[in-house]
mmCIF file of C-alpha atoms in Angstrom:
data_model
loop_
_atom_site.group_PDB
_atom_site.id
_atom_site.type_symbol
_atom_site.label_atom_id
_atom_site.label_comp_id
_atom_site.label_asym_id
_atom_site.label_seq_id
_atom_site.Cartn_x
_atom_site.Cartn_y
_atom_site.Cartn_z
ATOM 1 C CA MET B 117 -0.012 -0.012 -0.012
ATOM 2 C CA LYS B 118 1.117 3.501 -0.746
ATOM 3 C CA ASP B 119 1.959 5.792 2.121
ATOM 4 C CA ARG B 120 -0.920 8.356 2.529
ATOM 5 C CA ARG B 121 -0.499 11.314 4.808
ATOM 6 C CA GLY B 122 -3.036 14.016 5.846
ATOM 7 C CA PHE B 123 -3.012 16.962 8.244
ATOM 8 C CA THR B 124 -2.344 16.197 11.802
ATOM 9 C CA LEU B 125 -4.611 17.607 14.577
ATOM 10 C CA ILE B 126 -1.862 19.999 15.595
ATOM 11 C CA GLU B 127 -1.520 21.372 12.042
ATOM 12 C CA ILE B 128 -5.255 21.805 11.793
ATOM 13 C CA LEU B 129 -5.403 23.716 15.100
ATOM 14 C CA LEU B 130 -2.377 25.861 14.040
ATOM 15 C CA GLY B 131 -4.065 26.683 10.782
ATOM 16 C CA MET B 132 -7.304 27.652 12.493
ATOM 17 C CA ALA B 133 -5.419 29.847 14.936
ATOM 18 C CA ILE B 134 -3.584 31.677 12.134
ATOM 19 C CA PHE B 135 -6.825 32.096 10.227
ATOM 20 C CA SER B 136 -8.540 33.456 13.300
ATOM 21 C CA VAL B 137 -5.788 35.996 13.943
ATOM 22 C CA ILE B 138 -5.943 37.216 10.311
ATOM 23 C CA GLY B 139 -9.719 37.420 10.404
ATOM 24 C CA LEU B 140 -9.722 39.289 13.725
ATOM 25 C CA THR B 141 -7.215 41.720 12.373
ATOM 26 C CA LEU B 142 -9.190 42.414 9.233
ATOM 27 C CA TYR B 143 -12.384 42.870 11.207
ATOM 28 C CA THR B 144 -10.747 45.248 13.679
ATOM 29 C CA THR B 145 -9.247 47.326 10.819
ATOM 30 C CA PHE B 146 -12.648 47.503 9.127
ATOM 31 C CA ALA B 147 -14.460 48.439 12.304
ATOM 32 C CA VAL B 148 -11.979 51.163 13.107
ATOM 33 C CA GLY B 149 -12.343 52.541 9.564
ATOM 34 C CA VAL B 150 -16.123 52.566 9.819
ATOM 35 C CA GLU B 151 -16.003 54.338 13.193
ATOM 36 C CA LEU B 152 -13.564 56.990 11.864
ATOM 37 C CA SER B 153 -15.694 57.586 8.846
ATOM 38 C CA ARG B 154 -18.794 58.055 11.063
ATOM 39 C CA ARG B 155 -16.974 60.482 13.356
ATOM 40 C CA ASN B 156 -15.600 62.460 10.446
ATOM 41 C CA GLU B 157 -19.114 62.702 9.051
ATOM 42 C CA VAL B 158 -20.469 64.009 12.279
ATOM 43 C CA LEU B 159 -17.668 66.506 12.639
ATOM 44 C CA LEU B 160 -18.164 67.699 9.068
ATOM 45 C CA ARG B 161 -21.881 68.170 9.675
ATOM 46 C CA THR B 162 -21.277 70.206 12.862
ATOM 47 C CA ASN B 163 -18.645 72.231 11.086
ATOM 48 C CA ARG B 164 -21.019 73.052 8.210
ATOM 49 C CA GLU B 165 -23.646 74.109 10.731
ATOM 50 C CA ALA B 166 -21.258 76.409 12.529
ATOM 51 C CA LEU B 167 -19.945 77.952 9.320
ATOM 52 C CA TRP B 168 -23.447 78.505 7.937
ATOM 53 C CA THR B 169 -24.549 80.029 11.198
ATOM 54 C CA PHE B 170 -21.678 82.530 11.231
ATOM 55 C CA GLU B 171 -22.326 83.399 7.628
ATOM 56 C CA ARG B 172 -25.941 84.064 8.293
ATOM 57 C CA MET B 173 -25.185 86.208 11.338
ATOM 58 C CA SER B 174 -22.614 88.181 9.343
ATOM 59 C CA ARG B 175 -25.178 88.955 6.649
ATOM 60 C CA ASP B 176 -27.788 90.028 9.204
ATOM 61 C CA LEU B 177 -25.317 92.234 11.126
ATOM 62 C CA GLY B 178 -24.059 93.682 7.861
ATOM 63 C CA LYS B 179 -27.494 95.122 7.308
ATOM 64 C CA ILE B 180 -28.071 96.282 10.857
ATOM 65 C CA VAL B 181 -30.122 99.454 11.335
ATOM 66 C CA ALA B 182 -29.533 101.911 14.232
ATOM 67 C CA TYR B 183 -33.190 102.994 14.652
ATOM 68 C CA ASP B 184 -34.015 105.921 16.936
ATOM 69 C CA PHE B 185 -37.236 105.260 18.856
ATOM 70 C CA SER B 186 -37.084 108.350 20.976
ATOM 71 C CA GLY B 187 -39.987 109.968 19.072
ATOM 72 C CA SER B 188 -42.689 107.373 19.725
ATOM 73 C CA TYR B 189 -41.185 104.458 21.690
ATOM 74 C CA PRO B 190 -38.681 105.919 24.099
ATOM 75 C CA ASP B 191 -38.318 102.602 25.988
ATOM 76 C CA GLN B 192 -37.634 100.607 22.850
ATOM 77 C CA SER B 193 -34.155 99.891 21.393
ATOM 78 C CA SER B 194 -32.921 98.694 18.005
ATOM 79 C CA PHE B 195 -30.036 96.656 19.508
ATOM 80 C CA PHE B 196 -30.802 94.349 22.456
ATOM 81 C CA PRO B 197 -27.816 92.264 23.341
ATOM 82 C CA GLY B 198 -27.028 89.773 26.090
ATOM 83 C CA GLN B 199 -24.391 87.193 26.924
ATOM 84 C CA ALA B 200 -26.447 84.283 25.559
ATOM 85 C CA SER B 201 -28.774 86.057 23.073
ATOM 86 C CA LEU B 202 -28.503 88.803 20.488
ATOM 87 C CA GLY B 203 -31.297 90.773 18.907
ATOM 88 C CA PHE B 204 -31.263 93.762 16.522
ATOM 89 C CA LEU B 205 -33.107 95.453 13.636
ATOM 90 C CA THR B 206 -31.957 94.720 10.067
ATOM 91 C CA ALA B 207 -32.953 95.910 6.666
ATOM 92 C CA SER B 208 -34.508 93.612 4.059
ATOM 93 C CA ASP B 209 -36.247 93.855 0.714
ATOM 94 C CA ARG B 210 -39.637 93.974 2.547
ATOM 95 C CA GLY B 211 -38.628 96.649 5.063
ATOM 96 C CA LEU B 212 -37.245 96.455 8.536
ATOM 97 C CA LYS B 213 -37.042 93.168 10.367
ATOM 98 C CA ALA B 214 -36.307 92.292 13.983
ATOM 99 C CA VAL B 215 -33.873 89.373 14.268
ATOM 100 C CA ARG B 216 -32.763 87.478 17.333
ATOM 101 C CA TYR B 217 -30.356 84.629 17.845
ATOM 102 C CA ARG B 218 -30.642 82.500 20.985
ATOM 103 C CA LEU B 219 -30.691 79.006 22.492
ATOM 104 C CA ARG B 220 -33.967 77.215 22.959
ATOM 105 C CA SER B 221 -34.923 73.756 24.186
ATOM 106 C CA ALA B 222 -36.040 71.424 21.462
ATOM 107 C CA ASP B 223 -39.535 71.112 22.963
ATOM 108 C CA ASP B 224 -40.202 74.851 23.271
ATOM 109 C CA GLY B 225 -42.074 74.967 20.019
ATOM 110 C CA THR B 226 -42.288 74.142 16.337
ATOM 111 C CA VAL B 227 -39.449 75.425 14.208
ATOM 112 C CA GLN B 228 -38.522 75.367 10.589
ATOM 113 C CA GLU B 229 -35.469 73.333 9.575
ATOM 114 C CA THR B 230 -32.523 75.204 8.034
ATOM 115 C CA VAL B 231 -31.078 74.048 4.798
ATOM 116 C CA ILE B 232 -27.331 74.573 4.850
ATOM 117 C CA GLY B 233 -26.040 76.228 1.752
ATOM 118 C CA GLU B 234 -22.670 77.545 0.667
ATOM 119 C CA THR B 235 -20.368 78.352 3.579
ATOM 120 C CA PHE B 236 -17.336 80.574 4.112
ATOM 121 C CA SER B 237 -14.808 80.171 6.883
ATOM 122 C CA GLY B 238 -13.804 83.815 7.133
ATOM 123 C CA ASN B 239 -12.375 85.030 10.451
ATOM 124 C CA VAL B 240 -12.904 81.804 12.485
ATOM 125 C CA ALA B 241 -10.845 80.191 15.198
ATOM 126 C CA VAL B 242 -11.576 76.528 15.997
ATOM 127 C CA VAL B 243 -10.670 74.492 19.078
ATOM 128 C CA THR B 244 -11.585 70.760 19.299
ATOM 129 C CA LYS B 245 -11.411 68.691 22.447
ATOM 130 C CA THR B 246 -12.918 65.557 23.956
ATOM 131 C CA VAL B 247 -15.380 65.898 26.807
ATOM 132 C CA GLU B 248 -18.140 63.885 28.476
ATOM 133 C CA GLU B 249 -21.516 63.876 26.898
ATOM 134 C CA LYS B 250 -23.511 66.972 27.769
ATOM 135 C CA PRO B 251 -27.163 67.982 27.118
ATOM 136 C CA VAL B 252 -27.707 69.926 23.889
ATOM 137 C CA VAL B 253 -30.312 72.461 22.814
ATOM 138 C CA ASP B 254 -31.355 74.146 19.609
ATOM 139 C CA PHE B 255 -29.647 77.327 18.397
ATOM 140 C CA VAL B 256 -32.432 79.286 16.629
ATOM 141 C CA ARG B 257 -32.776 82.415 14.560
ATOM 142 C CA GLU B 258 -36.019 84.350 15.031
ATOM 143 C CA GLU B 259 -37.393 86.890 12.622
ATOM 144 C CA GLN B 260 -40.290 89.285 13.082
ATOM 145 C CA ASP B 261 -41.746 92.001 10.936
ATOM 146 C CA PHE B 262 -41.006 95.432 12.290
ATOM 147 C CA GLY B 263 -44.636 96.368 12.881
ATOM 148 C CA ASP B 264 -45.452 93.135 14.720
ATOM 149 C CA PHE B 265 -42.237 93.478 16.727
ATOM 150 C CA LEU B 266 -43.374 96.900 18.071
ATOM 151 C CA GLN B 267 -46.632 95.360 19.223
ATOM 152 C CA THR B 268 -45.721 91.888 20.443
ATOM 153 C CA GLY B 269 -41.956 91.606 20.462
ATOM 154 C CA PHE B 270 -40.882 88.201 19.249
ATOM 155 C CA ASP B 271 -44.121 86.423 20.128
ATOM 156 C CA GLY B 272 -45.188 84.516 17.005
ATOM 157 C CA ALA B 273 -41.845 85.192 15.180
ATOM 158 C CA GLN B 274 -40.769 82.834 12.445
ATOM 159 C CA SER B 275 -38.059 80.562 13.805
ATOM 160 C CA GLU B 276 -35.466 78.316 12.166
ATOM 161 C CA VAL B 277 -32.984 75.921 13.675
ATOM 162 C CA MET B 278 -29.383 76.762 12.925
ATOM 163 C CA SER B 279 -28.025 73.781 14.920
ATOM 164 C CA ARG B 280 -29.589 71.102 17.109
ATOM 165 C CA PHE B 281 -26.315 70.227 18.858
ATOM 166 C CA VAL B 282 -25.294 73.311 20.786
ATOM 167 C CA LEU B 283 -24.314 72.780 24.432
ATOM 168 C CA ARG B 284 -26.801 74.234 26.913
ATOM 169 C CA ASP B 285 -24.185 76.849 27.942
ATOM 170 C CA GLY B 286 -22.450 76.857 24.535
ATOM 171 C CA LEU B 287 -23.444 80.316 23.227
ATOM 172 C CA GLU B 288 -21.610 83.502 24.300
ATOM 173 C CA PHE B 289 -21.595 86.984 22.924
ATOM 174 C CA SER B 290 -19.166 89.777 23.714
ATOM 175 C CA TYR B 291 -18.986 93.288 22.202
ATOM 176 C CA ALA B 292 -16.215 95.479 20.899
ATOM 177 C CA THR B 293 -15.676 99.016 22.012
ATOM 178 C CA LYS B 294 -12.935 101.653 22.230
ATOM 179 C CA GLU B 295 -11.835 103.678 25.208
ATOM 180 C CA SER B 296 -11.781 106.708 22.919
ATOM 181 C CA GLN B 297 -12.177 107.561 19.280
ATOM 182 C CA GLU B 298 -8.450 107.833 19.039
ATOM 183 C CA ALA B 299 -7.700 104.391 20.445
ATOM 184 C CA ALA B 300 -6.401 101.877 17.945
ATOM 185 C CA GLU B 301 -7.246 98.634 19.724
ATOM 186 C CA LEU B 302 -10.722 97.225 20.516
ATOM 187 C CA GLN B 303 -11.763 96.026 23.941
ATOM 188 C CA TRP B 304 -14.276 93.142 24.269
ATOM 189 C CA VAL B 305 -16.891 93.321 27.043
ATOM 190 C CA GLY B 306 -19.517 90.811 28.071
ATOM 191 C CA ASN B 307 -22.309 93.300 28.623
ATOM 192 C CA TRP B 308 -23.414 96.090 26.396
ATOM 193 C CA THR B 309 -25.553 98.890 27.853
ATOM 194 C CA ALA B 310 -24.662 101.817 25.613
ATOM 195 C CA THR B 311 -27.341 103.391 23.341
ATOM 196 C CA PHE B 312 -25.076 103.288 20.253
ATOM 197 C CA LEU B 313 -23.967 100.197 18.305
ATOM 198 C CA PRO B 314 -20.741 98.391 19.300
ATOM 199 C CA GLN B 315 -17.836 98.181 16.888
ATOM 200 C CA GLY B 316 -18.372 94.417 16.518
ATOM 201 C CA VAL B 317 -19.732 91.241 18.068
ATOM 202 C CA ARG B 318 -17.668 88.229 19.081
ATOM 203 C CA VAL B 319 -19.601 85.035 18.948
ATOM 204 C CA LYS B 320 -18.518 81.806 20.665
ATOM 205 C CA LEU B 321 -20.480 78.715 19.728
ATOM 206 C CA THR B 322 -19.802 75.265 21.123
ATOM 207 C CA ILE B 323 -21.363 72.353 19.265
ATOM 208 C CA ALA B 324 -21.375 68.752 20.466
ATOM 209 C CA ALA B 325 -20.561 66.243 17.742
ATOM 210 C CA GLY B 326 -23.366 63.791 18.348
ATOM 211 C CA ASP B 327 -22.621 60.837 20.550
ATOM 212 C CA SER B 328 -18.933 60.755 19.747
ATOM 213 C CA GLY B 329 -18.166 62.661 22.998
ATOM 214 C CA GLU B 330 -16.367 65.537 21.185
ATOM 215 C CA GLU B 331 -17.190 69.210 21.209
ATOM 216 C CA THR B 332 -16.027 71.916 18.875
ATOM 217 C CA SER B 333 -15.774 75.540 19.962
ATOM 218 C CA TRP B 334 -16.002 78.182 17.270
ATOM 219 C CA VAL B 335 -15.094 81.831 17.764
ATOM 220 C CA ARG B 336 -15.801 84.520 15.213
ATOM 221 C CA ASP B 337 -15.480 88.319 15.292
ATOM 222 C CA ILE B 338 -18.194 90.067 13.215
ATOM 223 C CA PHE B 339 -17.670 93.826 12.712
ATOM 224 C CA ILE B 340 -20.643 96.083 12.527
ATOM 225 C CA PRO B 341 -20.868 98.905 9.922
ATOM 226 C CA GLN B 342 -21.090 102.244 11.643
ATOM 227 C CA GLY B 343 -23.499 104.868 10.316
ATOM 228 C CA GLU B 344 -26.064 107.432 11.241
ATOM 229 C CA SER B 345 -29.268 106.495 13.032
ATOM 230 C CA VAL B 346 -32.658 106.524 11.366
ATOM 231 C CA GLY B 347 -35.890 107.230 13.282
ATOM 232 C CA ASP B 348 -39.574 107.952 13.247
#
């Protein structure tokens, strides 16, 4: 009889072990690639939201109107800032509009979704870091016709969501001023109580990147055109 040889048990076990190691390596590499792709997609989405938000705010502030209410509404103002909200009057093709940016809980009301369009980075500083998961809220833009604003404020204003992933304390505004007209450098303050417009607005927006545990803080300086006031 001819000598016939097959695989021994040890050879079979060794082959299975090698195959298992190769398979586990390939699976781990694939899983890591999928996770990185998912995280990059989330980061790109939040980055687009932040850039679009800053671009929209820049356009609104670029058309800001310093309206003088002293004739008929002495207690009213055309610029109503805060540390976590910003409202002002702006010009549009259909007349004056009151615009306000602020944070709002997702269940505060019905809002219109924002479609993100072309974005521009401009004067933006970005800092990314890893943090524990935090509660997020909606960052909304509210718009009201000038006549309705005089009667009811922002009650019933049209709202749109700029981002649904802003940290609850992730919106800050500060305002640029000068010590004197001759001063070359601007100073940034957290509160603005003057009756005239500031030189600019610094916006800090912190967006949480979904469930990845990362947050991205964006800072942008938006300078306000200075001009004469208009009034009634």
